[in-house]
Amino acid sequence: MEFNEHLKNIEVYEAGKPIELVVREFGIEPKEIIKMASNENPFGMSPNVSKAISDSAKKGYLYPDDSMFELKQGIAKRFDISSNEIIIGAGSDQILEFISRAKLNENSKVLMNKITFAMYSIYAKQMGAKILQTDSIHHDLNQYLEIYKRENPDLIYICTPNNPTGDAISKEEIYSFLENISSETLVVLDGAYMEYAKLKDKAYFVEPKELISKFPNLIYTGTFSKAFGLGGMRVGYGIAKREILENLLKMRPPFNITTLSLLAGIEALKDEKFVTESIKANFVEMAKFENFAKEVGFDYIKSYTNFITLLLPKGYNSSIISDNLLRKGIIVRDLKGYKLNAIRVTIGKPEENSRFFHILKSIL
Amino acid sequence: MEFNEHLKNIEVYEAGKPIELVVREFGIEPKEIIKMASNENPFGMSPNVSKAISDSAKKGYLYPDDSMFELKQGIAKRFDISSNEIIIGAGSDQILEFISRAKLNENSKVLMNKITFAMYSIYAKQMGAKILQTDSIHHDLNQYLEIYKRENPDLIYICTPNNPTGDAISKEEIYSFLENISSETLVVLDGAYMEYAKLKDKAYFVEPKELISKFPNLIYTGTFSKAFGLGGMRVGYGIAKREILENLLKMRPPFNITTLSLLAGIEALKDEKFVTESIKANFVEMAKFENFAKEVGFDYIKSYTNFITLLLPKGYNSSIISDNLLRKGIIVRDLKGYKLNAIRVTIGKPEENSRFFHILKSIL
């Protein structure tokens, strides 16, 4: 049977290994396993949120309020924007999917960083679009501009802080780049880890309100999966001018987040304190990773997120190290697939990090 | 800014009104509102499932096991098929979306019934495909065959029992139709309400195992949203031969159901008794609707589902009746958009149905 021709070029995204798989494959007890592979918030979610989910479990038989009225109101308030400048997705991933499907086709070009979130290229390939990439590990916006001028892409992705590297781009750099981009080109600014950058260094913080007002061709994407600790609930959002959103909304299926996810998002927005404290604890722990790296002679990328990329010196192989960690119940992300001899490690809770340091040392 | 040309022809699906909207618009207390618009299971979900969700709420910060190993095992066991003949979606809706995106393009044709699930045409339009429809309210498979021979569509939808009409097609009819279809044409058999048909009349029951073995060009879609009572959790599945699934899997985003939804699906499969009892109660209540219809002189479509379509006699307007019911806190589905002067009513709990009969009588 024939399917669309461009499907032949699509690889399937490989998600971080779940705890269940490690239990199945290596027979390790779940409580002995530390998942440091998918950048969830190790402190979980606000207790108010888990209580709300728990109390409302029985409501899961009802479809959610598909207008997502209250969640949009909460997001609008948080960012000082209008509710109709918001689109809700099953994670910000789904917003990226809507963007690809509304904007791209087999004649389109998409510009992105060499190493960045894998779904940008997967969604682009699903539409048969051509992918343009820089050749530097970090976002080099001068190179972006060069390629932009030469190729005139339809869509540009900026991921800051960037995943899977953890580095960020300053507001000043971003703004001066965007001033050169035509209003016909859609720019996605993926701020999945922006809450972390904001607390670490204000110079790296960009706000959706100002961004879309200065650059109406831009859509900002954000998520509840990271700082808000709702990874498994799948709630994200896009913020853009109505002209863009009206097109993306045509790609949104009804009931695209669950009833309990909707409730969780609404509740999560009411507990900003939990978010701030998680992030503060994250950076206290991050310093331990930096010290550990120096101690064992690893390089690392300065991170504005809840993970750190450890660059392995010659003589070490990131795939072997990841595999050996896995056999001891520690799941990290091997970046060999991104052509980096590096592992990406989610910053865990203090006791998890100590165990990680201990076990990693024991296998070096 | 330019978006894909065919977006201009896309309407946005209008979901059944949620309770929250009726509270907001009419100031009615939530406990005074009965939602009979979206065919959820009025008996909710199995208490074992809601307990499992409630107990695991805190796990919602972790991404789900993206292999969905245990859920697939449960579905495989239920249908006596292999785990690798299953794809999981956020409701069976998402399976329909994967099918459209993998199979359709601007040169494709899709054949479906005149009145059927609205998402078939919406997803087809999202791909710019041409829609072919029969002209009868019920699935007329002779007419399907005529159009098939003339137009050679790439994709055919059969929805049995059909939504929003509630009628079904017998196994015999379906099989004799499928024997005429080329193995190059993908056929979707949407069995969202199949559990109801199975209990009502075995002659209308088709099984995925036999279907895909006799007709390897067919994909069966099923859902946890109806008989299993997990509408708001968004879990559905597709069952097909590997050759088809490999293409659809390329369209599946990672983590496409939530951690709690995965858990809910796994638990729900362990309580078949809840499902059977809900369905039995549904048909006891359905008989009351049939009697009510006769009493007030309405016609209705014989239903194999958890809803009934009441056809209004001349002199009544389905939009006015729906609106008057809404003002009294009863949400039903007006079928005017489908060019039927009818309302679709989800069968509720006994006390809800009594109130519905009482209130509808009072406004006639």
Short mmCIF file of N, CA, C and O in Angstrom, two decimals, chain A residues 228-294:
data_model
loop_
_atom_site.label_atom_id
_atom_site.label_comp_id
_atom_site.label_asym_id
_atom_site.label_seq_id
_atom_site.Cartn_x
_atom_site.Cartn_y
_atom_site.Cartn_z
N PHE A 228 7.24 23.64 35.99
CA PHE A 228 5.97 23.40 36.68
C PHE A 228 5.79 21.93 37.09
O PHE A 228 4.84 21.58 37.79
N GLY A 229 6.67 21.07 36.59
CA GLY A 229 6.65 19.66 37.03
C GLY A 229 5.48 18.85 36.52
O GLY A 229 5.03 17.91 37.18
N LEU A 230 4.97 19.19 35.32
CA LEU A 230 3.83 18.43 34.80
C LEU A 230 4.17 17.65 33.52
O LEU A 230 3.30 17.47 32.65
N GLY A 231 5.41 17.18 33.41
CA GLY A 231 5.86 16.48 32.19
C GLY A 231 4.87 15.43 31.69
O GLY A 231 4.49 15.42 30.52
N GLY A 232 4.45 14.56 32.59
CA GLY A 232 3.57 13.47 32.20
C GLY A 232 2.13 13.88 31.97
O GLY A 232 1.32 13.06 31.53
N MET A 233 1.80 15.14 32.26
CA MET A 233 0.41 15.59 32.05
C MET A 233 0.21 16.18 30.65
O MET A 233 -0.92 16.39 30.23
N ARG A 234 1.31 16.50 29.98
CA ARG A 234 1.27 16.99 28.60
C ARG A 234 0.45 18.28 28.44
O ARG A 234 -0.66 18.25 27.88
N VAL A 235 0.98 19.37 28.94
CA VAL A 235 0.34 20.68 28.74
C VAL A 235 1.39 21.69 28.33
O VAL A 235 2.39 21.88 29.03
N GLY A 236 1.18 22.34 27.22
CA GLY A 236 2.04 23.41 26.77
C GLY A 236 1.21 24.48 26.08
O GLY A 236 -0.02 24.34 26.00
N TYR A 237 1.86 25.54 25.61
CA TYR A 237 1.09 26.62 25.00
C TYR A 237 1.94 27.36 23.97
O TYR A 237 3.17 27.31 23.99
N GLY A 238 1.23 28.02 23.07
CA GLY A 238 1.87 28.93 22.14
C GLY A 238 1.27 30.31 22.34
O GLY A 238 0.08 30.43 22.66
N ILE A 239 2.10 31.34 22.19
CA ILE A 239 1.62 32.72 22.33
C ILE A 239 2.00 33.47 21.07
O ILE A 239 3.17 33.53 20.70
N ALA A 240 0.98 34.01 20.40
CA ALA A 240 1.24 34.71 19.13
C ALA A 240 0.07 35.63 18.83
O ALA A 240 -0.98 35.59 19.48
N LYS A 241 0.28 36.47 17.83
CA LYS A 241 -0.81 37.32 17.36
C LYS A 241 -1.89 36.46 16.73
O LYS A 241 -1.64 35.37 16.22
N ARG A 242 -3.10 37.00 16.75
CA ARG A 242 -4.27 36.27 16.29
C ARG A 242 -4.16 35.77 14.84
O ARG A 242 -4.63 34.69 14.51
N GLU A 243 -3.51 36.56 14.00
CA GLU A 243 -3.39 36.18 12.58
C GLU A 243 -2.68 34.83 12.44
O GLU A 243 -3.05 34.00 11.59
N ILE A 244 -1.68 34.60 13.27
CA ILE A 244 -0.97 33.32 13.25
C ILE A 244 -1.81 32.23 13.90
O ILE A 244 -2.03 31.15 13.34
N LEU A 245 -2.35 32.56 15.08
CA LEU A 245 -3.10 31.53 15.84
C LEU A 245 -4.31 30.99 15.10
O LEU A 245 -4.61 29.80 15.19
N GLU A 246 -4.99 31.86 14.34
CA GLU A 246 -6.18 31.38 13.63
C GLU A 246 -5.84 30.22 12.69
O GLU A 246 -6.66 29.33 12.47
N ASN A 247 -4.66 30.26 12.14
CA ASN A 247 -4.24 29.16 11.27
C ASN A 247 -3.87 27.91 12.07
O ASN A 247 -4.22 26.80 11.71
N LEU A 248 -3.17 28.12 13.17
CA LEU A 248 -2.77 26.96 13.99
C LEU A 248 -3.98 26.29 14.61
O LEU A 248 -4.02 25.06 14.76
N LEU A 249 -4.98 27.08 14.99
CA LEU A 249 -6.17 26.51 15.63
C LEU A 249 -6.89 25.53 14.71
O LEU A 249 -7.57 24.61 15.16
N LYS A 250 -6.74 25.73 13.40
CA LYS A 250 -7.35 24.80 12.44
C LYS A 250 -6.71 23.41 12.49
O LYS A 250 -7.26 22.45 11.97
N MET A 251 -5.54 23.32 13.08
CA MET A 251 -4.83 22.05 13.19
C MET A 251 -5.03 21.41 14.57
O MET A 251 -4.61 20.29 14.80
N ARG A 252 -5.66 22.15 15.47
CA ARG A 252 -5.84 21.63 16.83
C ARG A 252 -7.02 20.66 16.89
O ARG A 252 -8.14 21.05 16.62
N PRO A 253 -6.79 19.40 17.26
CA PRO A 253 -7.94 18.51 17.42
C PRO A 253 -8.70 18.86 18.70
O PRO A 253 -8.11 19.38 19.64
N PRO A 254 -10.00 18.58 18.74
CA PRO A 254 -10.75 18.86 19.97
C PRO A 254 -10.21 18.01 21.13
O PRO A 254 -9.68 16.93 20.90
N PHE A 255 -10.35 18.50 22.32
CA PHE A 255 -9.96 17.75 23.54
C PHE A 255 -8.50 17.31 23.47
O PHE A 255 -8.17 16.16 23.74
N ASN A 256 -7.60 18.23 23.10
CA ASN A 256 -6.22 17.81 22.90
C ASN A 256 -5.39 17.75 24.18
O ASN A 256 -4.23 17.37 24.14
N ILE A 257 -5.97 18.16 25.31
CA ILE A 257 -5.34 17.80 26.59
C ILE A 257 -6.40 17.11 27.45
O ILE A 257 -7.60 17.26 27.20
N THR A 258 -5.96 16.37 28.45
CA THR A 258 -6.95 15.61 29.23
C THR A 258 -7.64 16.53 30.25
O THR A 258 -7.16 17.63 30.56
N THR A 259 -8.75 16.04 30.75
CA THR A 259 -9.52 16.78 31.76
C THR A 259 -8.65 17.06 32.99
O THR A 259 -8.68 18.17 33.54
N LEU A 260 -7.86 16.05 33.41
CA LEU A 260 -7.03 16.24 34.60
C LEU A 260 -5.82 17.11 34.30
O LEU A 260 -5.31 17.81 35.19
N SER A 261 -5.35 17.11 33.07
CA SER A 261 -4.23 17.97 32.68
C SER A 261 -4.66 19.44 32.68
O SER A 261 -3.90 20.32 33.08
N LEU A 262 -5.87 19.66 32.21
CA LEU A 262 -6.42 21.01 32.20
C LEU A 262 -6.49 21.55 33.63
O LEU A 262 -6.00 22.66 33.94
N LEU A 263 -7.04 20.74 34.50
CA LEU A 263 -7.14 21.08 35.91
C LEU A 263 -5.75 21.30 36.51
O LEU A 263 -5.53 22.26 37.28
N ALA A 264 -4.80 20.44 36.17
CA ALA A 264 -3.44 20.53 36.72
C ALA A 264 -2.78 21.84 36.29
O ALA A 264 -2.13 22.52 37.10
N GLY A 265 -2.95 22.20 35.03
CA GLY A 265 -2.37 23.45 34.53
C GLY A 265 -2.94 24.65 35.26
O GLY A 265 -2.20 25.57 35.67
N ILE A 266 -4.26 24.65 35.45
CA ILE A 266 -4.93 25.76 36.14
C ILE A 266 -4.39 25.89 37.58
O ILE A 266 -4.05 26.98 38.03
N GLU A 267 -4.30 24.76 38.26
CA GLU A 267 -3.81 24.77 39.64
C GLU A 267 -2.33 25.16 39.71
O GLU A 267 -1.91 25.88 40.62
N ALA A 268 -1.54 24.65 38.78
CA ALA A 268 -0.09 24.88 38.81
C ALA A 268 0.22 26.38 38.73
O ALA A 268 1.16 26.86 39.38
N LEU A 269 -0.59 27.09 37.96
CA LEU A 269 -0.36 28.54 37.81
C LEU A 269 -0.58 29.30 39.11
O LEU A 269 -0.14 30.44 39.25
N LYS A 270 -1.29 28.67 40.04
CA LYS A 270 -1.59 29.34 41.31
C LYS A 270 -0.46 29.17 42.33
O LYS A 270 -0.52 29.72 43.42
N ASP A 271 0.53 28.33 42.00
CA ASP A 271 1.60 28.09 42.97
C ASP A 271 2.98 28.41 42.36
O ASP A 271 3.81 27.54 42.15
N GLU A 272 3.18 29.68 42.12
CA GLU A 272 4.44 30.14 41.54
C GLU A 272 5.59 29.90 42.52
O GLU A 272 6.73 29.70 42.10
N LYS A 273 5.27 29.89 43.82
CA LYS A 273 6.30 29.68 44.84
C LYS A 273 6.99 28.31 44.65
O LYS A 273 8.21 28.21 44.74
N PHE A 274 6.18 27.29 44.38
CA PHE A 274 6.75 25.96 44.15
C PHE A 274 7.74 26.00 42.99
O PHE A 274 8.83 25.43 43.06
N VAL A 275 7.36 26.69 41.94
CA VAL A 275 8.20 26.78 40.74
C VAL A 275 9.52 27.47 41.07
O VAL A 275 10.60 26.96 40.77
N THR A 276 9.43 28.61 41.74
CA THR A 276 10.64 29.37 42.07
C THR A 276 11.57 28.56 42.97
O THR A 276 12.78 28.53 42.76
N GLU A 277 10.98 27.88 43.94
CA GLU A 277 11.83 27.09 44.85
C GLU A 277 12.49 25.90 44.16
O GLU A 277 13.65 25.59 44.44
N SER A 278 11.76 25.26 43.26
CA SER A 278 12.36 24.17 42.48
C SER A 278 13.56 24.68 41.70
O SER A 278 14.59 24.02 41.61
N ILE A 279 13.39 25.84 41.10
CA ILE A 279 14.46 26.37 40.23
C ILE A 279 15.67 26.76 41.07
O ILE A 279 16.82 26.47 40.70
N LYS A 280 15.41 27.37 42.22
CA LYS A 280 16.53 27.74 43.10
C LYS A 280 17.29 26.48 43.52
O LYS A 280 18.52 26.43 43.46
N ALA A 281 16.56 25.46 43.94
CA ALA A 281 17.20 24.21 44.35
C ALA A 281 17.97 23.60 43.18
O ALA A 281 19.07 23.05 43.36
N ASN A 282 17.41 23.73 42.00
CA ASN A 282 18.06 23.21 40.79
C ASN A 282 19.46 23.81 40.61
O ASN A 282 20.43 23.10 40.34
N PHE A 283 19.56 25.12 40.81
CA PHE A 283 20.87 25.76 40.56
C PHE A 283 21.86 25.51 41.70
O PHE A 283 23.07 25.47 41.46
N VAL A 284 21.34 25.31 42.92
CA VAL A 284 22.23 24.89 44.01
C VAL A 284 22.84 23.52 43.64
O VAL A 284 24.05 23.31 43.76
N GLU A 285 21.99 22.62 43.16
CA GLU A 285 22.47 21.28 42.77
C GLU A 285 23.38 21.34 41.54
O GLU A 285 24.35 20.61 41.43
N MET A 286 23.03 22.22 40.60
CA MET A 286 23.83 22.36 39.37
C MET A 286 25.30 22.66 39.72
O MET A 286 26.21 22.13 39.08
N ALA A 287 25.50 23.50 40.74
CA ALA A 287 26.87 23.85 41.14
C ALA A 287 27.66 22.60 41.54
O ALA A 287 28.86 22.48 41.27
N LYS A 288 26.95 21.64 42.14
CA LYS A 288 27.63 20.38 42.52
C LYS A 288 28.08 19.62 41.27
O LYS A 288 29.14 18.99 41.27
N PHE A 289 27.29 19.66 40.22
CA PHE A 289 27.66 18.99 38.97
C PHE A 289 28.89 19.67 38.35
O PHE A 289 29.77 19.00 37.81
N GLU A 290 28.91 20.99 38.44
CA GLU A 290 30.05 21.72 37.87
C GLU A 290 31.33 21.36 38.64
O GLU A 290 32.38 21.11 38.03
N ASN A 291 31.22 21.31 39.96
CA ASN A 291 32.38 20.93 40.77
C ASN A 291 32.81 19.49 40.49
O ASN A 291 34.00 19.21 40.37
N PHE A 292 31.82 18.64 40.37
CA PHE A 292 32.12 17.23 40.06
C PHE A 292 32.86 17.12 38.73
O PHE A 292 33.85 16.39 38.60
N ALA A 293 32.38 17.84 37.73
CA ALA A 293 33.00 17.79 36.40
C ALA A 293 34.46 18.23 36.48
O ALA A 293 35.35 17.57 35.94
N LYS A 294 34.70 19.32 37.21
CA LYS A 294 36.10 19.79 37.36
C LYS A 294 36.94 18.71 38.05
O LYS A 294 38.06 18.42 37.63
#
